Short mmCIF file of C-alpha atoms and ligand atoms in Angstrom, two decimals:
data_model
loop_
_atom_site.label_atom_id
_atom_site.label_comp_id
_atom_site.label_asym_id
_atom_site.label_seq_id
_atom_site.Cartn_x
_atom_site.Cartn_y
_atom_site.Cartn_z
CA MET F 27 11.69 -1.14 29.35
CA SER F 28 13.55 -2.31 26.29
CA ALA F 29 16.96 -0.88 25.53
CA PRO F 30 17.01 1.53 22.59
CA VAL F 31 17.94 -0.24 19.39
CA THR F 32 19.65 2.06 16.95
CA ALA F 33 21.14 1.99 13.49
CA PRO F 34 24.92 2.48 13.34
CA PRO F 35 26.04 6.10 13.80
CA GLY F 36 26.88 7.85 10.56
CA GLY F 37 24.75 5.38 8.61
CA PRO F 38 21.90 6.39 6.36
CA GLU F 39 18.96 8.34 7.80
CA PRO F 40 16.45 6.12 9.53
CA ALA F 41 13.56 5.32 7.23
CA LEU F 42 11.42 4.20 10.14
CA GLU F 43 11.73 4.88 13.85
CA THR F 44 9.72 4.17 16.92
CA GLU F 45 9.91 5.67 20.36
CA ASN F 46 8.54 3.92 23.41
CA LEU F 47 5.90 2.13 21.39
CA VAL F 48 3.19 0.56 23.51
CA LYS F 49 0.27 -1.58 22.34
CA VAL F 50 -2.41 -2.76 24.71
CA TYR F 51 -5.20 -5.06 23.52
CA GLY F 52 -8.45 -5.21 25.48
CA SER F 53 -9.08 -3.77 28.94
CA GLY F 54 -9.83 -4.79 32.50
CA ALA F 55 -9.39 -8.50 33.14
CA SER F 56 -8.77 -9.18 29.44
CA ARG F 57 -6.09 -6.49 29.10
CA PHE F 58 -2.99 -7.70 27.30
CA ASP F 59 0.18 -5.65 26.92
CA ALA F 60 1.45 -6.82 23.53
CA LEU F 61 4.22 -4.20 23.20
CA LYS F 62 5.82 -2.72 26.28
CA GLY F 63 7.81 0.25 25.01
CA ILE F 64 9.77 -0.41 21.85
CA THR F 65 12.35 2.09 20.63
CA LEU F 66 14.13 1.28 17.39
CA GLN F 67 15.43 2.70 14.16
CA ILE F 68 15.50 1.08 10.77
CA ALA F 69 17.84 2.64 8.24
CA ALA F 70 16.85 3.10 4.62
CA GLY F 71 18.00 0.09 2.65
CA GLU F 72 18.50 -2.12 5.68
CA SER F 73 17.25 -5.70 6.02
CA VAL F 74 15.91 -6.46 9.49
CA ALA F 75 14.49 -9.70 10.82
CA VAL F 76 12.12 -9.68 13.77
CA VAL F 77 12.31 -13.03 15.52
CA GLY F 78 10.97 -14.56 18.73
CA LYS F 79 8.42 -17.01 20.03
CA SER F 80 4.81 -17.04 18.95
CA GLY F 81 2.89 -14.39 20.90
CA SER F 82 5.96 -12.26 21.61
CA GLY F 83 4.53 -9.29 19.67
CA LYS F 84 6.27 -9.56 16.28
CA SER F 85 3.18 -9.11 14.12
CA THR F 86 1.87 -6.36 16.37
CA LEU F 87 5.14 -4.46 15.95
CA MET F 88 5.10 -4.98 12.21
CA HIS F 89 1.52 -3.77 11.90
CA LEU F 90 2.37 -0.59 13.79
CA LEU F 91 5.51 0.03 11.71
CA ALA F 92 3.51 -0.56 8.53
CA LEU F 93 0.82 1.91 9.67
CA LEU F 94 -1.84 -0.78 9.55
CA ASP F 95 -2.72 -0.21 13.19
CA GLN F 96 -2.22 2.52 15.78
CA PRO F 97 -0.21 2.33 18.98
CA THR F 98 -1.78 2.79 22.40
CA SER F 99 1.06 5.24 23.07
CA GLY F 100 4.46 6.10 21.66
CA VAL F 101 5.62 7.31 18.30
CA VAL F 102 6.11 5.84 14.84
CA ALA F 103 8.03 8.17 12.53
CA MET F 104 8.65 7.85 8.82
CA ASP F 105 11.53 9.83 7.32
CA GLY F 106 11.78 11.68 10.61
CA GLN F 107 8.14 12.75 10.71
CA PRO F 108 5.79 11.39 13.39
CA VAL F 109 2.99 9.64 11.60
CA SER F 110 0.42 10.74 14.19
CA GLN F 111 0.75 14.26 12.74
CA LEU F 112 -0.65 13.08 9.42
CA LYS F 113 -4.32 12.91 8.47
CA PRO F 114 -5.82 9.43 7.94
CA ALA F 115 -5.95 10.00 4.17
CA GLU F 116 -2.27 10.97 4.17
CA VAL F 117 -1.39 7.83 6.13
CA ALA F 118 -3.32 5.70 3.65
CA GLN F 119 -1.52 7.37 0.75
CA LEU F 120 1.87 6.96 2.40
CA ARG F 121 1.16 3.28 3.00
CA ASN F 122 0.00 2.67 -0.52
CA GLU F 123 2.86 4.57 -2.16
CA ARG F 124 5.77 3.64 0.04
CA PHE F 125 5.03 0.23 1.52
CA GLY F 126 4.62 -3.25 0.15
CA PHE F 127 3.20 -6.15 2.16
CA VAL F 128 3.66 -9.88 1.99
CA PHE F 129 1.84 -12.08 4.48
CA GLN F 130 1.87 -15.77 5.26
CA GLN F 131 -1.81 -16.18 4.38
CA PHE F 132 -1.44 -14.71 0.88
CA PHE F 133 -4.67 -12.62 1.05
CA LEU F 134 -5.23 -12.87 -2.67
CA ASN F 135 -8.69 -12.50 -4.13
CA PRO F 136 -9.18 -16.11 -5.27
CA ALA F 137 -11.81 -15.37 -7.92
CA GLN F 138 -9.82 -12.62 -9.59
CA THR F 139 -7.06 -13.22 -12.09
CA VAL F 140 -3.42 -13.11 -11.16
CA LEU F 141 -3.02 -9.81 -13.02
CA GLU F 142 -6.06 -8.25 -11.32
CA ASN F 143 -4.63 -9.18 -7.93
CA VAL F 144 -1.23 -7.72 -8.77
CA VAL F 145 -2.50 -4.35 -10.02
CA LEU F 146 -4.80 -3.70 -7.05
CA PRO F 147 -2.41 -1.17 -5.39
CA LEU F 148 -2.21 0.71 -8.70
CA LYS F 149 -5.99 0.77 -8.92
CA ILE F 150 -6.17 2.22 -5.41
CA ALA F 151 -3.58 4.82 -6.43
CA GLY F 152 -5.72 5.81 -9.42
CA VAL F 153 -3.30 4.66 -12.11
CA PRO F 154 -5.10 4.35 -15.48
CA ARG F 155 -5.95 0.84 -16.68
CA ARG F 156 -3.50 0.69 -19.55
CA GLU F 157 -0.55 1.63 -17.36
CA ARG F 158 -1.75 -0.75 -14.65
CA THR F 159 -1.71 -3.63 -17.09
CA GLU F 160 1.72 -2.66 -18.39
CA ARG F 161 3.31 -2.39 -14.95
CA GLY F 162 1.50 -5.49 -13.66
CA MET F 163 2.76 -7.56 -16.58
CA GLN F 164 6.32 -6.27 -16.09
CA MET F 165 6.21 -7.39 -12.48
CA LEU F 166 4.78 -10.79 -13.40
CA GLU F 167 7.51 -11.29 -15.96
CA ARG F 168 10.07 -10.49 -13.35
CA LEU F 169 8.65 -13.14 -11.03
CA ASP F 170 8.35 -15.61 -13.84
CA LEU F 171 4.56 -15.65 -13.75
CA ALA F 172 3.62 -13.86 -16.97
CA ASP F 173 2.08 -17.04 -18.38
CA LYS F 174 -0.27 -17.17 -15.37
CA ALA F 175 -1.56 -13.58 -15.73
CA GLY F 176 -5.04 -14.64 -16.84
CA ASN F 177 -5.42 -17.58 -14.44
CA ARG F 178 -7.60 -17.28 -11.40
CA ALA F 179 -5.47 -16.86 -8.26
CA MET F 180 -7.12 -19.89 -6.64
CA ASP F 181 -5.69 -22.16 -9.33
CA LEU F 182 -2.06 -21.56 -8.37
CA SER F 183 0.31 -23.51 -6.12
CA GLY F 184 1.42 -22.06 -2.78
CA GLY F 185 4.76 -20.90 -4.13
CA GLN F 186 3.11 -19.28 -7.13
CA LYS F 187 0.60 -17.51 -4.87
CA GLN F 188 3.37 -16.12 -2.74
CA ARG F 189 5.15 -14.86 -5.86
CA VAL F 190 1.90 -13.17 -6.91
CA CYS F 191 1.82 -11.50 -3.48
CA ILE F 192 5.38 -10.31 -3.96
CA ALA F 193 4.51 -8.97 -7.41
CA ARG F 194 1.54 -7.12 -5.90
CA ALA F 195 3.71 -5.81 -3.05
CA LEU F 196 6.26 -4.44 -5.51
CA VAL F 197 4.09 -3.12 -8.33
CA ASN F 198 3.94 0.33 -6.73
CA LYS F 199 7.74 0.45 -6.29
CA PRO F 200 7.67 0.66 -2.50
CA THR F 201 10.68 1.81 -0.50
CA VAL F 202 9.88 -0.56 2.38
CA LEU F 203 8.73 -4.16 2.06
CA PHE F 204 7.11 -5.73 5.13
CA ALA F 205 6.90 -9.49 5.16
CA ASP F 206 5.21 -11.41 8.00
CA GLU F 207 6.25 -15.09 7.88
CA PRO F 208 6.52 -14.89 4.07
CA THR F 209 7.71 -18.48 3.82
CA GLY F 210 5.55 -19.87 6.64
CA ASN F 211 3.27 -21.81 4.32
CA LEU F 212 5.86 -22.93 1.78
CA ASP F 213 8.06 -26.00 1.41
CA SER F 214 11.78 -25.46 1.80
CA ALA F 215 12.68 -25.32 -1.90
CA THR F 216 9.91 -22.80 -2.61
CA SER F 217 10.90 -20.84 0.51
CA ARG F 218 14.39 -20.55 -0.88
CA THR F 219 13.10 -19.12 -4.17
CA VAL F 220 10.92 -16.58 -2.38
CA GLU F 221 13.85 -15.59 -0.13
CA ASP F 222 16.13 -15.18 -3.13
CA ILE F 223 13.59 -12.84 -4.71
CA LEU F 224 13.27 -10.75 -1.54
CA PHE F 225 17.00 -10.42 -0.98
CA GLY F 226 17.64 -9.81 -4.68
CA LEU F 227 15.34 -6.78 -4.45
CA HIS F 228 17.05 -5.66 -1.32
CA ARG F 229 20.50 -5.86 -2.92
CA GLU F 230 19.68 -4.56 -6.35
CA GLU F 231 17.10 -1.88 -5.60
CA GLY F 232 17.99 -0.91 -2.05
CA ILE F 233 14.53 -1.72 -0.80
CA THR F 234 14.24 -1.75 3.00
CA LEU F 235 13.18 -5.20 4.22
CA VAL F 236 11.39 -5.83 7.51
CA VAL F 237 10.79 -9.55 7.88
CA VAL F 238 9.00 -11.32 10.70
CA THR F 239 10.07 -14.94 10.72
CA HIS F 240 10.45 -18.17 12.64
CA ASP F 241 12.87 -19.39 10.00
CA ASP F 242 16.48 -19.20 11.21
CA ASP F 243 17.91 -19.35 7.69
CA LEU F 244 15.77 -16.45 6.56
CA ALA F 245 16.66 -14.44 9.68
CA ALA F 246 20.34 -15.17 9.14
CA ARG F 247 20.21 -13.60 5.69
CA CYS F 248 19.12 -10.24 7.15
CA GLN F 249 21.70 -7.65 8.19
CA ARG F 250 20.13 -7.25 11.62
CA ARG F 251 18.01 -9.42 13.89
CA LEU F 252 15.76 -8.12 16.64
CA VAL F 253 14.74 -10.77 19.14
CA MET F 254 11.37 -10.19 20.80
CA GLN F 255 10.13 -11.64 24.04
CA ASP F 256 6.94 -10.67 25.90
CA GLY F 257 6.48 -7.42 24.02
CA MET F 258 10.06 -6.25 24.31
CA ILE F 259 13.22 -6.40 22.22
CA VAL F 260 15.59 -8.40 24.39
CA GLU F 261 18.49 -8.88 22.01
CA GLU F 262 19.91 -7.52 18.81
CA THR F 263 22.44 -9.20 16.55
CA ARG F 264 24.13 -8.03 13.36
CA ALA F 265 25.49 -9.96 10.44
P1 ADP B 10 3.55 -12.90 17.25
O1 ADP B 10 3.41 -12.32 15.88
O2 ADP B 10 4.93 -12.72 17.83
O3 ADP B 10 3.13 -14.32 17.32
P2 ADP B 10 1.40 -11.09 17.92
O4 ADP B 10 1.94 -9.72 17.77
O5 ADP B 10 0.51 -11.61 16.86
O6 ADP B 10 2.60 -12.10 18.24
O7 ADP B 10 0.58 -11.16 19.27
C1 ADP B 10 1.15 -10.80 20.52
C2 ADP B 10 0.14 -11.05 21.60
O8 ADP B 10 -0.96 -10.15 21.45
C3 ADP B 10 -0.45 -12.45 21.56
O9 ADP B 10 -0.56 -12.93 22.87
C4 ADP B 10 -1.80 -12.27 20.93
O10 ADP B 10 -2.73 -13.21 21.44
C5 ADP B 10 -2.18 -10.86 21.35
N1 ADP B 10 -3.02 -10.22 20.34
C6 ADP B 10 -2.66 -10.01 19.05
N2 ADP B 10 -3.65 -9.37 18.38
C7 ADP B 10 -4.66 -9.23 19.27
C8 ADP B 10 -5.96 -8.64 19.21
N3 ADP B 10 -6.42 -8.07 18.09
N4 ADP B 10 -6.71 -8.65 20.34
C9 ADP B 10 -6.25 -9.20 21.48
N5 ADP B 10 -5.04 -9.76 21.61
C10 ADP B 10 -4.24 -9.77 20.53
MG1 MG B 11 2.78 -13.18 14.10
#
């Protein structure tokens, strides 16, 4: 069992909590226990890095926290409410309205324009076209990509693609941004720019950051680091 990992007493309410989170993939001979009982709290406005070797369960944990997958057992709670009590449509709405995602593999639609990629979450949320365009362009300006709005996503560099992903992740004004190896495919100078954008948002807008990373520099910039090993949190350090 992992030790409970908690936010400091008297700090802000936890935005996200888990209790004894277990994830098992497969069954029988191919059964794999990816998470072995994770209890943690993430305060609103906190920046948390999840670190550890490949295969230790970081992405699995992030997917469960981000409501992209369901645990085998245990609880994920958002603003104090267990998510399992919500209907699937409510979970989808919560995810779309409150969360932003940035992944290593970009997941852009290569044939669509930069702007079309960025406004996708707004489209899902039913925001009218005119407002989508307005908000999408604001976000692109902020990430210094306005001049690329009409380009196809496939025609961008890696660093530009990751900035498009960040713009898409932020266009719905999420309260929590999940990033899984956000700089994993970028050179070090571009990584630095992407990091500066993420931590700027964290500082200036109080966005909660949950970052899975192999990158020690990126982890060091977070207020808290959770070290995973074999499906458990084995260590926690604070800045
Ligand atoms: P990390 O992100 O730390 O590299 P993951 O959470 O991706 O680790 O994976 C943890 C373990 O669970 C790995 O051994 C991986 O092979 C296994 N795993 C991940 N996803 C699946 C899946 N969909 N089916 C079976 N095994 C999986
Ligand atoms: Mg991973």
